[in-house]
Amino acid sequence: MNISRKSGILLHPTSLPYGAGIGSLGKAAFDFVDYLSSSNTKLWQVLPLGPTGYGDSPYQSFSTFALNPLLIDFEDLCDRNWASKEDCVPPEYIKTSGNVDFGSLVWWKTNALKEICLKLQKNCTEDFKAQFDSFCKENKFWLDDFASFMSIKTHYDEKGMWNKAWPEDLKLHEKTALVKWNKEHKDEILNIKTQQFFVFTQWEALHQYAKAKKVEIIGDIPIFVSADSADVWSNQKYFQLDKKGVPKAVAGVPPDYFSPTGQLWGNPLYDWKALAEDNYSWWILRIKQTLKLVDYVRIDHFRGFDSYWAVKNGEKTAEKGKWVKGPGIALFNQIKKELGDLPLIAEDLGEITDSVRELKKKTGLPGMKILQFGFDTAEYSKGSLVNAFLPHTYTDTNCLVYTGTHDNDTTQGSLNAMNDECLCLTASYLEGRRVEKEEAWQLRSSGVLCRKLVSLCFSSIASFAVVPLQDLYNFGSDCRMNSPGTACSNWAWRMREDMLYGSEALQKQNWLKEMNCLYNR
């Protein structure tokens, strides 16, 4: 896939302002599209949009097909007469600004949505019923199992995940047991489906608005899915599980620049042989469904298709694992056969081998460059700086360049954490001359280095240049989205309202517009 020259901002919808407790798909989301459009910024990159569970990570979702009900905007429900204003008033403990407090938010919003759906289904119009029935029919291939899964979770998961706590027949997805369950819990299941109808309807409206404004959305799907998901539960033959539904081995990555003990993700691994025997139909459905919602799909951990890091279930870290061959080009050939050439992006970071590079070359997918990874003092001390993440080494325009990603510190935070040697190297590279320690400190503290890294990103030959919103504002580590390997205080950052509506927002829009003009994006 060849991509034309554009720029974008990385911001998950949960980080939007102007909403009770969390960013939503309401007014602020549409205003953010306007923010991008007015600055000629043509891309909006988001994280996975699925419903989140323990740890609140969008990369550990209850479903790869469903959307997160926490994104539902209550004002829109009222405007559509699907909810009353009285049902949408947040309690005093829900903050209207500041970072997301997922604990209190989930308690309030989940129960409020249940009540709204219950009332609506009892008193809905024929028009609503027709729209809802059409949605359920179109999405039946995943929606029925997801609704059953979430209903059963409500009853049993106080004791643990589905593969530990559920009755054996439900655990194994036996049809007779499911029919009985669904009949006995039809109101709960209808409620879950109604929430999905809400969030899909709102997302579609936002996506169509973005298209009209010539703003394209880059979506994101993790290579692996959560063990605690409808995906694994309803497709057990496609995963490496024992007879009780417990993963035999789990996913992760070995020690790298993110974590000295590696990252133990805990996701069950695919049975690629079983998937191949079914012509990778589940993966094809997954990509097809995601491309209904977004314009491009970033596939997280692309190198896992060449070979993946398998860790025995029960290990405390990812250090004791082994590389196992993945499906390779066969998967992508089948995807192309079924769906044609697609706007996919390969997240080709981590331990990249010649075999991974060859796979990416065969697929033709654009990869990723991260400026924060570019400043290697050990390499520079040898007499030259040829780090592959720095723009002067790029030889192919078919790639995306970022200052950093959701897994990195903010760029200002990264600069603040640099030792003097690395800071001087970074400043010298950006200034085009030798910079000594005292000047480098001043350039860092004033935000000049952060701004120059953003400009460097835009000026590179990479077709797409994407910058986390935090980096436009020189925000430090306290505004970081995620710290890999940690379980708390992640995914919670939200922008302030004045960043979208205030005078500083206008200044940033003008700066973005100028850079897009200067660097032909």
Short mmCIF file of C-alpha atoms in Angstrom, two decimals:
data_model
loop_
_atom_site.label_atom_id
_atom_site.label_comp_id
_atom_site.label_asym_id
_atom_site.label_seq_id
_atom_site.Cartn_x
_atom_site.Cartn_y
_atom_site.Cartn_z
CA MET A 1 0.00 0.00 0.00
CA ASN A 2 1.34 3.39 -0.99
CA ILE A 3 0.21 6.35 1.10
CA SER A 4 0.23 10.03 0.17
CA ARG A 5 1.85 12.78 2.23
CA LYS A 6 -0.28 13.75 5.26
CA SER A 7 -0.03 14.61 8.92
CA GLY A 8 -2.06 13.49 11.91
CA ILE A 9 -2.64 13.68 15.64
CA LEU A 10 -2.73 10.68 17.97
CA LEU A 11 -5.51 11.09 20.53
CA HIS A 12 -7.81 8.42 21.89
CA PRO A 13 -11.47 9.53 22.24
CA THR A 14 -11.37 8.86 25.99
CA SER A 15 -8.87 11.76 26.20
CA LEU A 16 -11.29 14.30 24.78
CA PRO A 17 -12.62 17.03 27.11
CA TYR A 18 -16.16 18.20 27.74
CA GLY A 19 -17.80 15.08 29.08
CA ALA A 20 -18.73 13.60 32.42
CA GLY A 21 -15.82 11.52 33.63
CA ILE A 22 -14.41 10.53 30.23
CA GLY A 23 -14.11 11.70 26.65
CA SER A 24 -17.05 10.60 24.52
CA LEU A 25 -18.33 10.54 20.94
CA GLY A 26 -20.26 13.77 21.48
CA LYS A 27 -19.68 17.45 20.80
CA ALA A 28 -15.96 17.51 21.66
CA ALA A 29 -15.25 14.67 19.20
CA PHE A 30 -16.89 16.61 16.36
CA ASP A 31 -15.10 19.78 17.46
CA PHE A 32 -11.78 17.92 17.41
CA VAL A 33 -12.44 16.93 13.81
CA ASP A 34 -12.97 20.65 13.10
CA TYR A 35 -9.70 21.39 14.96
CA LEU A 36 -7.87 19.02 12.60
CA SER A 37 -9.67 20.13 9.46
CA SER A 38 -9.06 23.85 10.07
CA SER A 39 -5.32 23.20 10.38
CA ASN A 40 -5.21 20.98 7.24
CA THR A 41 -4.32 18.01 9.43
CA LYS A 42 -5.83 15.08 7.59
CA LEU A 43 -5.39 12.15 9.99
CA TRP A 44 -6.77 11.28 13.42
CA GLN A 45 -5.19 8.22 14.99
CA VAL A 46 -7.01 6.41 17.80
CA LEU A 47 -6.30 3.36 19.94
CA PRO A 48 -8.45 0.18 19.82
CA LEU A 49 -12.10 1.09 20.42
CA GLY A 50 -13.31 -2.08 22.14
CA PRO A 51 -14.83 -2.41 25.63
CA THR A 52 -12.09 -2.44 28.24
CA GLY A 53 -11.78 -4.64 31.31
CA TYR A 54 -9.24 -5.02 34.10
CA GLY A 55 -6.52 -2.39 33.83
CA ASP A 56 -8.69 -0.28 31.48
CA SER A 57 -6.39 -1.09 28.56
CA PRO A 58 -7.83 -0.78 25.06
CA TYR A 59 -5.40 -3.55 24.15
CA GLN A 60 -7.16 -5.99 26.53
CA SER A 61 -10.74 -5.78 25.31
CA PHE A 62 -13.74 -8.02 25.97
CA SER A 63 -14.28 -8.12 22.20
CA THR A 64 -12.38 -7.20 19.07
CA PHE A 65 -15.69 -6.50 17.29
CA ALA A 66 -17.66 -4.55 19.92
CA LEU A 67 -17.17 -0.88 20.82
CA ASN A 68 -16.68 0.59 24.27
CA PRO A 69 -20.00 1.71 25.84
CA LEU A 70 -18.08 4.16 28.03
CA LEU A 71 -17.68 6.28 24.87
CA ILE A 72 -21.45 6.79 24.56
CA ASP A 73 -22.40 10.45 24.71
CA PHE A 74 -25.48 11.08 26.86
CA GLU A 75 -26.30 14.46 25.30
CA ASP A 76 -26.68 12.79 21.92
CA LEU A 77 -28.99 10.14 23.41
CA CYS A 78 -31.20 12.93 24.75
CA ASP A 79 -31.17 14.75 21.40
CA ARG A 80 -32.34 11.55 19.70
CA ASN A 81 -35.05 11.06 22.37
CA TRP A 82 -33.45 7.77 23.38
CA ALA A 83 -32.88 9.01 26.95
CA SER A 84 -34.24 11.62 29.31
CA LYS A 85 -32.03 14.34 30.78
CA GLU A 86 -32.91 13.12 34.28
CA ASP A 87 -31.33 9.72 33.53
CA CYS A 88 -28.11 11.34 32.27
CA VAL A 89 -27.17 13.63 35.16
CA PRO A 90 -23.87 12.48 36.65
CA PRO A 91 -23.54 12.23 40.44
CA GLU A 92 -21.33 14.70 42.27
CA TYR A 93 -18.44 12.25 42.54
CA ILE A 94 -18.02 12.14 38.74
CA LYS A 95 -15.49 14.73 37.62
CA THR A 96 -16.23 16.86 34.57
CA SER A 97 -12.54 17.59 34.00
CA GLY A 98 -9.18 16.03 34.80
CA ASN A 99 -8.01 12.48 34.22
CA VAL A 100 -10.43 9.57 33.98
CA ASP A 101 -11.25 7.85 37.28
CA PHE A 102 -12.26 4.51 35.77
CA GLY A 103 -13.46 2.99 39.05
CA SER A 104 -16.14 5.56 39.78
CA LEU A 105 -16.90 6.14 36.11
CA VAL A 106 -17.67 2.49 35.36
CA TRP A 107 -19.86 2.19 38.44
CA TRP A 108 -21.98 5.20 37.46
CA LYS A 109 -22.09 5.05 33.65
CA THR A 110 -22.64 1.30 33.35
CA ASN A 111 -25.64 1.40 35.65
CA ALA A 112 -27.00 4.57 34.05
CA LEU A 113 -26.81 2.97 30.60
CA LYS A 114 -28.60 -0.14 31.81
CA GLU A 115 -31.46 1.99 33.13
CA ILE A 116 -31.66 4.05 29.95
CA CYS A 117 -31.76 0.95 27.74
CA LEU A 118 -34.35 -0.74 29.93
CA LYS A 119 -36.71 2.25 29.68
CA LEU A 120 -36.16 2.68 25.95
CA GLN A 121 -36.82 -0.94 25.06
CA LYS A 122 -40.12 -0.80 26.97
CA ASN A 123 -41.25 2.38 25.22
CA CYS A 124 -39.41 2.53 21.90
CA THR A 125 -40.83 3.84 18.64
CA GLU A 126 -41.30 1.71 15.54
CA ASP A 127 -38.52 3.67 13.87
CA PHE A 128 -36.09 2.91 16.68
CA LYS A 129 -37.07 -0.77 16.67
CA ALA A 130 -36.49 -1.00 12.92
CA GLN A 131 -33.03 0.59 13.21
CA PHE A 132 -32.11 -1.59 16.16
CA ASP A 133 -33.31 -4.81 14.51
CA SER A 134 -31.34 -3.96 11.38
CA PHE A 135 -28.20 -3.38 13.45
CA CYS A 136 -28.62 -6.71 15.27
CA LYS A 137 -29.13 -8.58 12.01
CA GLU A 138 -26.11 -7.01 10.31
CA ASN A 139 -23.84 -7.72 13.30
CA LYS A 140 -25.26 -11.08 14.34
CA PHE A 141 -21.98 -12.86 13.50
CA TRP A 142 -20.34 -11.34 16.61
CA LEU A 143 -23.09 -9.55 18.57
CA ASP A 144 -24.99 -12.61 19.79
CA ASP A 145 -21.91 -14.22 21.31
CA PHE A 146 -20.68 -10.94 22.78
CA ALA A 147 -24.02 -10.23 24.47
CA SER A 148 -24.19 -13.76 25.89
CA PHE A 149 -20.59 -13.52 27.06
CA MET A 150 -21.10 -10.23 28.88
CA SER A 151 -24.34 -11.49 30.44
CA ILE A 152 -22.65 -14.59 31.82
CA LYS A 153 -19.68 -12.52 33.05
CA THR A 154 -22.04 -10.40 35.14
CA HIS A 155 -23.10 -13.48 37.06
CA TYR A 156 -19.87 -15.44 37.46
CA ASP A 157 -16.83 -13.24 37.13
CA GLU A 158 -16.66 -12.15 40.75
CA LYS A 159 -14.70 -15.39 41.11
CA GLY A 160 -12.40 -14.83 38.15
CA MET A 161 -12.25 -14.99 34.35
CA TRP A 162 -14.59 -17.16 32.33
CA ASN A 163 -12.21 -20.07 31.98
CA LYS A 164 -11.94 -20.39 35.77
CA ALA A 165 -15.38 -19.66 37.14
CA TRP A 166 -18.10 -20.59 34.67
CA PRO A 167 -20.15 -23.80 34.60
CA GLU A 168 -18.51 -26.38 32.33
CA ASP A 169 -21.17 -26.35 29.59
CA LEU A 170 -21.17 -22.56 29.33
CA LYS A 171 -17.38 -22.47 29.55
CA LEU A 172 -17.16 -24.73 26.51
CA HIS A 173 -19.71 -22.69 24.55
CA GLU A 174 -22.16 -25.59 24.27
CA LYS A 175 -25.19 -24.67 22.17
CA THR A 176 -27.87 -26.21 24.39
CA ALA A 177 -26.58 -24.45 27.50
CA LEU A 178 -26.36 -21.13 25.62
CA VAL A 179 -29.90 -21.35 24.29
CA LYS A 180 -31.16 -21.97 27.83
CA TRP A 181 -29.08 -19.10 29.25
CA ASN A 182 -30.16 -16.63 26.58
CA LYS A 183 -33.81 -17.48 27.12
CA GLU A 184 -33.54 -16.97 30.88
CA HIS A 185 -31.58 -13.69 30.53
CA LYS A 186 -33.12 -12.15 27.44
CA ASP A 187 -33.61 -8.70 29.04
CA GLU A 188 -29.94 -8.44 30.02
CA ILE A 189 -28.83 -9.56 26.57
CA LEU A 190 -31.17 -7.08 24.90
CA ASN A 191 -29.71 -4.36 27.12
CA ILE A 192 -26.15 -5.19 26.08
CA LYS A 193 -27.10 -5.16 22.40
CA THR A 194 -28.86 -1.81 22.82
CA GLN A 195 -25.72 -0.25 24.27
CA GLN A 196 -23.77 -1.51 21.27
CA PHE A 197 -26.38 0.01 18.97
CA PHE A 198 -25.93 3.35 20.74
CA VAL A 199 -22.15 3.44 20.45
CA PHE A 200 -22.05 2.16 16.86
CA THR A 201 -24.63 4.75 15.82
CA GLN A 202 -22.63 7.56 17.42
CA TRP A 203 -19.32 6.35 15.99
CA GLU A 204 -20.78 6.10 12.49
CA ALA A 205 -22.08 9.68 12.73
CA LEU A 206 -18.63 10.88 13.84
CA HIS A 207 -16.85 8.90 11.12
CA GLN A 208 -19.13 10.30 8.41
CA TYR A 209 -18.57 13.83 9.73
CA ALA A 210 -14.81 13.29 9.60
CA LYS A 211 -15.06 12.07 6.02
CA ALA A 212 -17.03 15.16 5.06
CA LYS A 213 -14.26 17.28 6.61
CA LYS A 214 -11.61 15.24 4.72
CA VAL A 215 -10.19 13.85 7.96
CA GLU A 216 -9.33 10.14 7.85
CA ILE A 217 -9.19 7.94 10.93
CA ILE A 218 -6.38 5.51 11.64
CA GLY A 219 -7.70 2.66 13.77
CA ASP A 220 -5.76 0.07 15.70
CA ILE A 221 -6.13 -3.67 16.27
CA PRO A 222 -3.81 -5.65 18.52
CA ILE A 223 -2.44 -8.84 16.99
CA PHE A 224 -3.62 -10.76 20.08
CA VAL A 225 -6.95 -10.68 21.91
CA SER A 226 -7.67 -10.84 25.62
CA ALA A 227 -8.03 -14.21 27.33
CA ASP A 228 -11.10 -12.73 28.99
CA SER A 229 -13.00 -12.04 25.77
CA ALA A 230 -15.92 -13.20 23.70
CA ASP A 231 -13.39 -13.77 20.90
CA VAL A 232 -11.57 -16.56 22.72
CA TRP A 233 -14.67 -17.98 24.40
CA SER A 234 -16.66 -18.35 21.17
CA ASN A 235 -13.70 -19.44 19.00
CA GLN A 236 -11.75 -21.78 21.27
CA LYS A 237 -10.57 -23.99 18.41
CA TYR A 238 -8.49 -21.09 17.09
CA PHE A 239 -6.39 -20.72 20.26
CA GLN A 240 -3.79 -22.76 22.12
CA LEU A 241 -5.99 -23.80 25.07
CA ASP A 242 -6.25 -26.95 27.15
CA LYS A 243 -9.51 -28.90 27.50
CA LYS A 244 -10.66 -26.58 30.28
CA GLY A 245 -10.16 -23.45 28.20
CA VAL A 246 -6.96 -22.36 29.95
CA PRO A 247 -4.10 -21.03 27.77
CA LYS A 248 -1.16 -23.40 27.47
CA ALA A 249 1.19 -20.50 26.73
CA VAL A 250 0.73 -16.74 26.58
CA ALA A 251 1.99 -13.82 24.53
CA GLY A 252 4.55 -11.17 25.34
CA VAL A 253 7.86 -9.82 24.16
CA PRO A 254 11.39 -10.42 25.46
CA PRO A 255 13.37 -7.72 27.28
CA ASP A 256 13.76 -4.58 25.12
CA TYR A 257 13.97 -0.79 25.34
CA PHE A 258 10.52 -0.73 26.95
CA SER A 259 11.14 -3.21 29.77
CA PRO A 260 14.24 -5.01 31.15
CA THR A 261 12.18 -8.12 31.99
CA GLY A 262 10.14 -8.02 28.80
CA GLN A 263 6.39 -7.55 28.66
CA LEU A 264 4.16 -10.41 29.77
CA TRP A 265 0.87 -9.59 28.06
CA GLY A 266 -0.89 -12.81 29.05
CA ASN A 267 -2.94 -13.13 25.85
CA PRO A 268 -3.65 -16.67 24.62
CA LEU A 269 -1.73 -17.62 21.49
CA TYR A 270 -3.37 -18.54 18.21
CA ASP A 271 -3.51 -22.03 16.79
CA TRP A 272 -2.38 -20.86 13.38
CA LYS A 273 -2.79 -24.34 11.88
CA ALA A 274 -6.50 -24.36 12.81
CA LEU A 275 -6.93 -20.83 11.46
CA ALA A 276 -5.22 -21.79 8.20
CA GLU A 277 -7.51 -24.79 7.78
CA ASP A 278 -10.43 -22.35 7.91
CA ASN A 279 -8.75 -19.96 5.42
CA TYR A 280 -8.13 -17.45 8.22
CA SER A 281 -11.84 -16.56 8.14
CA TRP A 282 -11.88 -15.13 11.68
CA TRP A 283 -8.98 -12.77 10.94
CA ILE A 284 -10.57 -11.68 7.68
CA LEU A 285 -13.86 -10.90 9.45
CA ARG A 286 -11.91 -8.93 12.06
CA ILE A 287 -10.16 -6.73 9.52
CA LYS A 288 -13.28 -6.29 7.42
CA GLN A 289 -15.31 -5.17 10.44
CA THR A 290 -12.62 -2.71 11.60
CA LEU A 291 -12.42 -1.14 8.14
CA LYS A 292 -16.12 -0.35 8.35
CA LEU A 293 -15.27 1.91 11.28
CA VAL A 294 -11.98 3.52 10.22
CA ASP A 295 -10.03 4.40 7.08
CA TYR A 296 -6.69 2.79 7.95
CA VAL A 297 -5.85 -0.05 10.33
CA ARG A 298 -2.61 -0.16 12.30
CA ILE A 299 -1.86 -3.78 13.23
CA ASP A 300 -0.09 -3.79 16.57
CA HIS A 301 2.94 -6.11 16.95
CA PHE A 302 3.29 -6.99 13.26
CA ARG A 303 6.45 -8.99 13.94
CA GLY A 304 4.26 -11.62 15.65
CA PHE A 305 3.01 -12.76 12.24
CA ASP A 306 6.56 -13.82 11.38
CA SER A 307 7.36 -15.29 14.79
CA TYR A 308 5.87 -14.68 18.23
CA TRP A 309 7.27 -14.85 21.77
CA ALA A 310 5.61 -17.75 23.61
CA VAL A 311 5.83 -17.86 27.40
CA LYS A 312 4.65 -20.84 29.46
CA ASN A 313 1.46 -19.96 31.28
CA GLY A 314 2.24 -19.21 34.93
CA GLU A 315 5.59 -17.46 34.43
CA LYS A 316 5.94 -14.18 36.35
CA THR A 317 7.87 -12.32 33.63
CA ALA A 318 8.40 -12.67 29.89
CA GLU A 319 12.10 -13.47 30.20
CA LYS A 320 11.71 -17.25 29.84
CA GLY A 321 10.08 -17.57 26.46
CA LYS A 322 10.88 -18.73 22.96
CA TRP A 323 10.25 -17.56 19.42
CA VAL A 324 7.73 -19.66 17.48
CA LYS A 325 6.98 -19.28 13.77
CA GLY A 326 3.76 -17.48 12.86
CA PRO A 327 1.63 -17.70 9.70
CA GLY A 328 3.90 -15.47 7.65
CA ILE A 329 2.82 -14.28 4.21
CA ALA A 330 0.08 -16.95 3.93
CA LEU A 331 -2.28 -14.90 6.13
CA PHE A 332 -1.76 -11.71 4.13
CA ASN A 333 -2.14 -13.54 0.82
CA GLN A 334 -5.50 -14.87 1.97
CA ILE A 335 -6.58 -11.44 3.21
CA LYS A 336 -5.67 -9.95 -0.17
CA LYS A 337 -7.50 -12.77 -1.98
CA GLU A 338 -10.67 -12.17 0.02
CA LEU A 339 -10.62 -8.38 0.48
CA GLY A 340 -8.13 -6.97 -2.06
CA ASP A 341 -5.42 -4.41 -1.32
CA LEU A 342 -6.17 -2.85 2.04
CA PRO A 343 -5.03 0.27 3.94
CA LEU A 344 -3.11 -1.61 6.62
CA ILE A 345 -0.14 -0.32 8.63
CA ALA A 346 2.50 -2.55 10.21
CA GLU A 347 3.64 -1.69 13.75
CA ASP A 348 7.12 -3.08 13.12
CA LEU A 349 8.82 -2.13 16.39
CA GLY A 350 10.64 -4.28 18.90
CA GLU A 351 13.16 -7.01 18.02
CA ILE A 352 13.08 -6.92 14.21
CA THR A 353 14.94 -9.61 12.28
CA ASP A 354 15.73 -10.01 8.60
CA SER A 355 12.83 -12.45 8.41
CA VAL A 356 10.40 -9.81 9.74
CA ARG A 357 11.77 -7.23 7.31
CA GLU A 358 11.29 -9.67 4.45
CA LEU A 359 7.68 -10.33 5.49
CA LYS A 360 6.93 -6.61 5.61
CA LYS A 361 8.52 -6.19 2.20
CA LYS A 362 6.34 -8.95 0.75
CA THR A 363 3.17 -7.41 2.19
CA GLY A 364 4.09 -3.93 0.98
CA LEU A 365 2.75 -2.45 4.20
CA PRO A 366 4.16 0.83 5.55
CA GLY A 367 6.04 0.54 8.83
CA MET A 368 6.76 2.92 11.68
CA LYS A 369 9.64 5.19 12.72
CA ILE A 370 9.88 6.62 16.25
CA LEU A 371 12.07 9.71 16.68
CA GLN A 372 12.50 9.11 20.42
CA PHE A 373 14.42 5.91 19.60
CA GLY A 374 16.88 7.71 17.36
CA PHE A 375 19.48 9.21 19.67
CA ASP A 376 22.07 6.52 20.39
CA THR A 377 25.13 8.01 22.06
CA ALA A 378 27.09 4.74 21.84
CA GLU A 379 26.65 4.75 18.08
CA TYR A 380 27.57 8.43 17.82
CA SER A 381 30.74 7.86 19.81
CA LYS A 382 31.93 5.52 17.05
CA GLY A 383 32.07 8.45 14.65
CA SER A 384 28.67 8.63 12.97
CA LEU A 385 24.96 8.56 13.74
CA VAL A 386 23.14 6.16 11.40
CA ASN A 387 20.22 5.19 13.61
CA ALA A 388 17.34 3.90 11.45
CA PHE A 389 14.79 5.98 13.38
CA LEU A 390 16.33 9.31 12.39
CA PRO A 391 15.04 11.04 9.22
CA HIS A 392 18.40 11.40 7.46
CA THR A 393 18.55 7.59 7.17
CA TYR A 394 15.09 7.12 5.60
CA THR A 395 15.22 5.73 2.07
CA ASP A 396 11.55 4.88 1.58
CA THR A 397 8.59 7.26 1.82
CA ASN A 398 6.17 4.37 2.45
CA CYS A 399 6.28 4.67 6.24
CA LEU A 400 4.86 6.60 9.20
CA VAL A 401 7.01 8.71 11.50
CA TYR A 402 6.04 9.54 15.08
CA THR A 403 7.68 11.61 17.79
CA GLY A 404 6.43 8.86 20.13
CA THR A 405 3.48 6.50 20.59
CA HIS A 406 1.00 5.71 23.36
CA ASP A 407 3.62 3.36 24.88
CA ASN A 408 6.32 6.01 25.04
CA ASP A 409 6.82 8.81 27.48
CA THR A 410 5.76 12.16 26.10
CA THR A 411 8.53 13.74 24.04
CA GLN A 412 9.12 16.45 26.66
CA GLY A 413 9.11 13.75 29.34
CA SER A 414 11.65 11.78 27.34
CA LEU A 415 13.87 14.84 26.99
CA ASN A 416 13.59 15.55 30.72
CA ALA A 417 14.78 12.01 31.48
CA MET A 418 17.85 12.16 29.19
CA ASN A 419 21.31 12.21 30.69
CA ASP A 420 23.53 15.11 29.68
CA GLU A 421 25.36 13.19 26.95
CA CYS A 422 22.17 12.10 25.20
CA LEU A 423 20.58 15.53 25.65
CA CYS A 424 23.57 17.25 24.04
CA LEU A 425 23.47 14.81 21.13
CA THR A 426 19.75 15.44 20.62
CA ALA A 427 20.18 19.22 20.81
CA SER A 428 23.13 19.12 18.41
CA TYR A 429 21.16 17.07 15.89
CA LEU A 430 18.21 19.45 16.03
CA GLU A 431 20.31 22.63 15.98
CA GLY A 432 22.70 21.41 13.28
CA ARG A 433 25.75 22.35 15.35
CA ARG A 434 27.51 21.25 18.50
CA VAL A 435 25.51 22.17 21.61
CA GLU A 436 27.09 22.07 25.09
CA LYS A 437 25.36 21.07 28.31
CA GLU A 438 24.19 24.44 29.63
CA GLU A 439 22.62 25.46 26.32
CA ALA A 440 21.03 22.02 25.92
CA TRP A 441 19.42 22.38 29.35
CA GLN A 442 18.00 25.77 28.36
CA LEU A 443 16.66 24.46 25.04
CA ARG A 444 15.01 21.59 26.86
CA SER A 445 13.41 23.63 29.64
CA SER A 446 12.05 26.22 27.20
CA GLY A 447 10.33 23.54 25.10
CA VAL A 448 12.41 24.37 22.00
CA LEU A 449 13.71 20.81 21.60
CA CYS A 450 10.24 19.30 21.86
CA ARG A 451 8.88 21.69 19.23
CA LYS A 452 11.83 21.00 16.93
CA LEU A 453 11.24 17.25 17.20
CA VAL A 454 7.63 17.79 16.14
CA SER A 455 8.84 19.90 13.19
CA LEU A 456 11.43 17.25 12.32
CA CYS A 457 8.65 14.68 12.24
CA PHE A 458 6.64 16.78 9.77
CA SER A 459 9.65 17.61 7.59
CA SER A 460 10.77 14.00 7.07
CA ILE A 461 10.20 12.10 3.81
CA ALA A 462 7.80 9.69 5.59
CA SER A 463 4.39 9.83 3.93
CA PHE A 464 2.48 10.04 7.24
CA ALA A 465 3.73 12.15 10.17
CA VAL A 466 1.75 11.56 13.38
CA VAL A 467 2.26 13.34 16.70
CA PRO A 468 0.56 12.64 20.06
CA LEU A 469 -1.42 15.71 21.08
CA GLN A 470 0.64 15.97 24.28
CA ASP A 471 3.74 16.71 22.19
CA LEU A 472 2.14 19.78 20.60
CA TYR A 473 1.92 21.27 24.09
CA ASN A 474 5.35 20.19 25.43
CA PHE A 475 3.62 18.19 28.17
CA GLY A 476 5.77 16.15 30.55
CA SER A 477 5.59 12.61 31.92
CA ASP A 478 2.50 13.37 34.05
CA CYS A 479 0.53 13.42 30.77
CA ARG A 480 1.80 10.08 29.55
CA MET A 481 -0.89 7.69 28.25
CA ASN A 482 0.68 4.35 29.14
CA SER A 483 3.75 2.93 30.88
CA PRO A 484 4.26 -0.64 29.61
CA GLY A 485 4.73 -3.21 32.34
CA THR A 486 2.72 -1.25 34.91
CA ALA A 487 -0.88 -1.98 35.87
CA CYS A 488 -2.04 1.29 37.42
CA SER A 489 -2.68 4.90 36.36
CA ASN A 490 -2.63 4.20 32.62
CA TRP A 491 -5.00 5.23 29.81
CA ALA A 492 -6.47 8.02 31.97
CA TRP A 493 -5.04 11.26 30.52
CA ARG A 494 -7.55 13.85 29.22
CA MET A 495 -6.97 17.16 27.48
CA ARG A 496 -8.32 20.36 29.04
CA GLU A 497 -11.23 22.19 27.39
CA ASP A 498 -9.05 25.23 26.65
CA MET A 499 -6.81 23.00 24.53
CA LEU A 500 -9.73 22.55 22.15
CA TYR A 501 -11.53 25.87 22.48
CA GLY A 502 -9.12 28.45 23.96
CA SER A 503 -6.66 30.91 22.48
CA GLU A 504 -3.79 28.45 22.90
CA ALA A 505 -5.77 25.92 20.86
CA LEU A 506 -5.99 28.47 18.06
CA GLN A 507 -2.24 29.07 18.26
CA LYS A 508 -1.58 25.34 17.94
CA GLN A 509 -3.98 25.10 15.00
CA ASN A 510 -2.14 27.92 13.25
CA TRP A 511 1.21 26.25 13.93
CA LEU A 512 -0.06 22.94 12.56
CA LYS A 513 -1.42 24.71 9.49
CA GLU A 514 1.92 26.43 8.90
CA MET A 515 3.87 23.16 9.23
CA ASN A 516 1.46 21.38 6.90
CA CYS A 517 2.02 24.14 4.37
CA LEU A 518 5.80 24.27 4.81
CA TYR A 519 6.27 20.52 4.54
CA ASN A 520 3.53 19.82 1.96
CA ARG A 521 1.32 17.68 4.19
#
